[in-house]
Short mmCIF file of C-alpha atoms in Angstrom, two decimals:
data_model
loop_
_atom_site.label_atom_id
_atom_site.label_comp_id
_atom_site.label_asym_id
_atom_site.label_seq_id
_atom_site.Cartn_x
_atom_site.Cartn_y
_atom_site.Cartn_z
CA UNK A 1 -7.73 -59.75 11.59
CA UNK A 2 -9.96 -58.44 8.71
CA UNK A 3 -11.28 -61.80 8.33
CA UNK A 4 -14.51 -61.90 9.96
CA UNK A 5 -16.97 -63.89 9.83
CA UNK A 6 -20.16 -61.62 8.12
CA UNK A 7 -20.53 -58.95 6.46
CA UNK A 8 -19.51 -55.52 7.84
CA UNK A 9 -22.87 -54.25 9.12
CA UNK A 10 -23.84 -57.02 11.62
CA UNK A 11 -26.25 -56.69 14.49
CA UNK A 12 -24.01 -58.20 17.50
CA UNK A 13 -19.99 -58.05 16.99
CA UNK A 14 -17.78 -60.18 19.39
CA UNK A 15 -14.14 -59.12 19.67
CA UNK A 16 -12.22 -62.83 20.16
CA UNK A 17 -8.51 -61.74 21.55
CA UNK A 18 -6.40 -64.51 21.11
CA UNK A 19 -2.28 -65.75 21.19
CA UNK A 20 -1.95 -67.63 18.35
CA UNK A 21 0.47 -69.62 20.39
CA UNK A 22 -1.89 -70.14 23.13
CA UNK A 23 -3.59 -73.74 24.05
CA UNK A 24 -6.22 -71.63 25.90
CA UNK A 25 -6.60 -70.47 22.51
CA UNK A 26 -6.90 -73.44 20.80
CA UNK A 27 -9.50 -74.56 22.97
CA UNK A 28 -11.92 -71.87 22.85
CA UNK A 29 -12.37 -72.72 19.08
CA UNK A 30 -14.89 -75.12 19.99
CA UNK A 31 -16.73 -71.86 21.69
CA UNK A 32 -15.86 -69.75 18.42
CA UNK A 33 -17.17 -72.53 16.83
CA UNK A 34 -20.45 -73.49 18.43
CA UNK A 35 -21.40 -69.35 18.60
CA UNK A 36 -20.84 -68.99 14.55
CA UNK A 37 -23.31 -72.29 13.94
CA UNK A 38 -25.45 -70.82 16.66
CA UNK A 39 -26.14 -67.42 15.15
CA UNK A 40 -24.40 -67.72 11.57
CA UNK A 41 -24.24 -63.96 10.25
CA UNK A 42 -25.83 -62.27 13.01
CA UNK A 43 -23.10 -62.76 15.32
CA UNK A 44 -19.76 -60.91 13.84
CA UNK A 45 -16.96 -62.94 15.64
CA UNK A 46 -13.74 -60.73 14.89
CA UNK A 47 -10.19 -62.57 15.87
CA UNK A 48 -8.02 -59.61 17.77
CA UNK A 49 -4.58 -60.51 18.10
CA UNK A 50 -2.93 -60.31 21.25
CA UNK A 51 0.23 -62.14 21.61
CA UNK A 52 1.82 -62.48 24.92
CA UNK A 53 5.52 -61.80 25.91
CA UNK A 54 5.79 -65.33 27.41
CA UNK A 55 4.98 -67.18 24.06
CA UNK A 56 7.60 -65.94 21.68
CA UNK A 57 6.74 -66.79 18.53
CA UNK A 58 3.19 -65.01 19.05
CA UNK A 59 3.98 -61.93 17.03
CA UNK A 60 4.98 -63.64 14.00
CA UNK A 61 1.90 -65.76 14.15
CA UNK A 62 -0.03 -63.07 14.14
CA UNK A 63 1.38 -60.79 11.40
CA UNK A 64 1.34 -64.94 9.29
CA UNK A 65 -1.71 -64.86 10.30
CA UNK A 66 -2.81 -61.51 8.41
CA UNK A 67 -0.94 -62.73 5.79
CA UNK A 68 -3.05 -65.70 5.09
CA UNK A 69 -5.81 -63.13 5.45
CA UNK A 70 -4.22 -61.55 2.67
CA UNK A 71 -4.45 -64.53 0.62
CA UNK A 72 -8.16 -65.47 1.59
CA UNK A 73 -7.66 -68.13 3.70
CA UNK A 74 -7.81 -66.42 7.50
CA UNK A 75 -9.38 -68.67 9.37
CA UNK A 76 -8.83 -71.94 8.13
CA UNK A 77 -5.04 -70.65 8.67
CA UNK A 78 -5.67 -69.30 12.38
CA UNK A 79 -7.66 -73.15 13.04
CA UNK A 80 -4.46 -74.80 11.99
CA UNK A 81 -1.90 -72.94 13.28
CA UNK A 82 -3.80 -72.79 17.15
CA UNK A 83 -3.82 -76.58 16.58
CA UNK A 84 0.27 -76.70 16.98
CA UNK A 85 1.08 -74.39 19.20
CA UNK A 86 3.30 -76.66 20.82
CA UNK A 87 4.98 -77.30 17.75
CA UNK A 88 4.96 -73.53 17.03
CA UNK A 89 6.71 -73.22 20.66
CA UNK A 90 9.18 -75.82 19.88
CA UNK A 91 10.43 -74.75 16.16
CA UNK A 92 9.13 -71.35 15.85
CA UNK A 93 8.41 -70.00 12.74
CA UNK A 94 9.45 -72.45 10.12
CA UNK A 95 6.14 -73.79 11.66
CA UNK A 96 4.38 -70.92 9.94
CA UNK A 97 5.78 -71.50 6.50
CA UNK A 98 4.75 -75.35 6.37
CA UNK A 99 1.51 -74.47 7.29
CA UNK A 100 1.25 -71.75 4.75
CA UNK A 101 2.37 -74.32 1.96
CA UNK A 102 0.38 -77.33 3.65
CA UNK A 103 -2.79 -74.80 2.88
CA UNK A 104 -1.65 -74.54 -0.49
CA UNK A 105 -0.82 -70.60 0.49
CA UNK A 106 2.07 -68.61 -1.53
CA UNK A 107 4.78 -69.61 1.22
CA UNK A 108 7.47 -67.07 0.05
CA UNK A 109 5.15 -64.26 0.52
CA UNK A 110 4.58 -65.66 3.77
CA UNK A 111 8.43 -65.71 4.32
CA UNK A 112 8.72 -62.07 2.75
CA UNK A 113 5.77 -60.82 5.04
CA UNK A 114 7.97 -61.57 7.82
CA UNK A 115 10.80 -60.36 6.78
CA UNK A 116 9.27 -56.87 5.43
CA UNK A 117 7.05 -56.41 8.49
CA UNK A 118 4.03 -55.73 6.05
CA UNK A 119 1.38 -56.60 8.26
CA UNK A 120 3.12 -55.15 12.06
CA UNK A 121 1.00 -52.27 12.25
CA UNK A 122 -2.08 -54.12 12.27
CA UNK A 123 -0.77 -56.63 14.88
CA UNK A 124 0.55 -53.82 16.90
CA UNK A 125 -2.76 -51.44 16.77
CA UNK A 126 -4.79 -54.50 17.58
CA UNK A 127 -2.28 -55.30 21.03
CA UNK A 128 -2.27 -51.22 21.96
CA UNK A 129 -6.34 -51.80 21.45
CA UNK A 130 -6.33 -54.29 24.16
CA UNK A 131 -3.96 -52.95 26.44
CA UNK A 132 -6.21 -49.90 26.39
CA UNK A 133 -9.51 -52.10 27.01
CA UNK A 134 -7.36 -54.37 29.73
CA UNK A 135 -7.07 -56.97 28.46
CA UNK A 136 -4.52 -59.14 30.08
CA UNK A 137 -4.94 -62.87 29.17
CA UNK A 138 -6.31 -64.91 26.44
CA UNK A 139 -8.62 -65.57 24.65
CA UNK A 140 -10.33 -62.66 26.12
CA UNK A 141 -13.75 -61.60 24.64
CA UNK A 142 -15.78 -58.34 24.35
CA UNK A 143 -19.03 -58.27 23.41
CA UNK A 144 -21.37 -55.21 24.08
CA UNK A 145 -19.56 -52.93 25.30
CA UNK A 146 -18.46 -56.10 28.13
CA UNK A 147 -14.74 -58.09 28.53
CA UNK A 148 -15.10 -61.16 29.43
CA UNK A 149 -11.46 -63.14 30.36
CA UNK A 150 -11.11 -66.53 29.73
CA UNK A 151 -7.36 -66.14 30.36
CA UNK A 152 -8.16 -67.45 33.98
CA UNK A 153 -10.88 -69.72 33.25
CA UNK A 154 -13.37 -70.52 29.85
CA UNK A 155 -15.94 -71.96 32.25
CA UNK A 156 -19.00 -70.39 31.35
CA UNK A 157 -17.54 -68.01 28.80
CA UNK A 158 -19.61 -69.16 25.73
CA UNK A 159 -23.10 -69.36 27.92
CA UNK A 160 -22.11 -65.55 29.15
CA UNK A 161 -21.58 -64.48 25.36
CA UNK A 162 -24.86 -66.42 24.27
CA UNK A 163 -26.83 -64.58 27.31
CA UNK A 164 -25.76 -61.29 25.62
CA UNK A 165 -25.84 -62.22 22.05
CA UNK A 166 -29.56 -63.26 22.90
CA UNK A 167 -30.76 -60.14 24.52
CA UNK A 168 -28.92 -58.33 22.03
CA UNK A 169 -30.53 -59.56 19.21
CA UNK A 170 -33.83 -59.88 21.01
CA UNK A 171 -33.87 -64.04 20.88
#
C-alpha cells in the first residue's frame, strides 16, 4: 500500500506483509506501532498485502484497503479494519463498506472499487512479490535485505527488527 509512513527517501525501510483478515495481524500493530514512535521518519514501515487462501475475504480487504489509500486515509482504515477481522470473517465485505462510511470515506467508491477491480493489480503484484521472497505466513517482515516470519510466532519479532533498524541507522 502506497501509504507509508515517511517520505520516499528514508534511511531504513521495513516491508510489513500482512492479511487484512488476520488476528496475527491485528496484533502485530502494537509492534508497527511501538517501531513508528521509536524511530518516527527514519524507519519507512510499508504495509505489503498478502492475503491468504484460508481467509476469504482477504483480497477484497486489501484492494478496500488501497482504496482508502486512495482517499487519504490508509492507515487509520487498515487499524480498523485488522480490528474486526472476525467480523470481516463472519459478514464479509459489507464489513468493508461500514467501515469506509464509519471513517467518513466515499463508501460507493469503495463499493465501485470492488466491483471494477481498480486497485487488483496492486494487490496482486504485492502477493507475486512475496511469493517470490517466500513468504508464507503473516505478518511477515523484511527489513535489510532479511524476512523475518511472525506467521509462526511474533515472539521477539519487534526486538529482531529494532536490532537491525539500530545498526542500520548506526544508533
Amino acid at each position: 500500500m502506497s501509504d507509508s509512513t515517511t517520505a520516499p527517501v528514508s534511511p531504513v525501510v521495513l516491508e510489513a506483509w500482512f492479511d487484512l483478515q488476520c488476528p496475527d495481524c491485528f496484533r502485530a500493530l502494537d509492534d508497527v506501532r511501538a517501531l513508528r514512535e521509536k524511530y518516527g521518519d527514519r524507519l519507512d514501515v510499508q504495509l505489503r498485502h498478502f492475503p491468504l487462501a484460508k481467509n476469504k475475504h482477504a483480497y477484497a480487504a486489501a484492494q478496500a484497503a488501497e482504496e482508502a489509500a486512495a482517499q487519504g486515509e490508509g492507515r487509520p482504515y487498515v487499524e480498523a479494519l485488522l480490528a474486526r477481522t472476525a467480523e470481516l470473517g463472519e459478514r464479509g465485505e459489507p464489513v468493508l463498506l461500514e467501515l469506509a462510511a464509519e471513517l467518513g470515506l466515499d463508501a460507493e467508491e469503495f463499493d465501485t472499487a470492488l466491483i471494477d477491480g481498480r486497485h487488483l493489480l496492486t494487490v496482486d503484484a504485492d502477493e507475486a512479490e512475496g511469493k517470490a521472497i517466500k513468504v508464507t505466513g503473516t505478518p511477515t517482515y523484511v527489513i535489510d535485505g532479511e524476512r523475518l516470519d511472525g506467521g509462526k510466532s511474533q515472539e521477539g519479532l519487534r526486538e529482531r527488527i529494532e536490532a537491525i533498524a539500530d545498526r542500520l541507522l548506526g544508533a
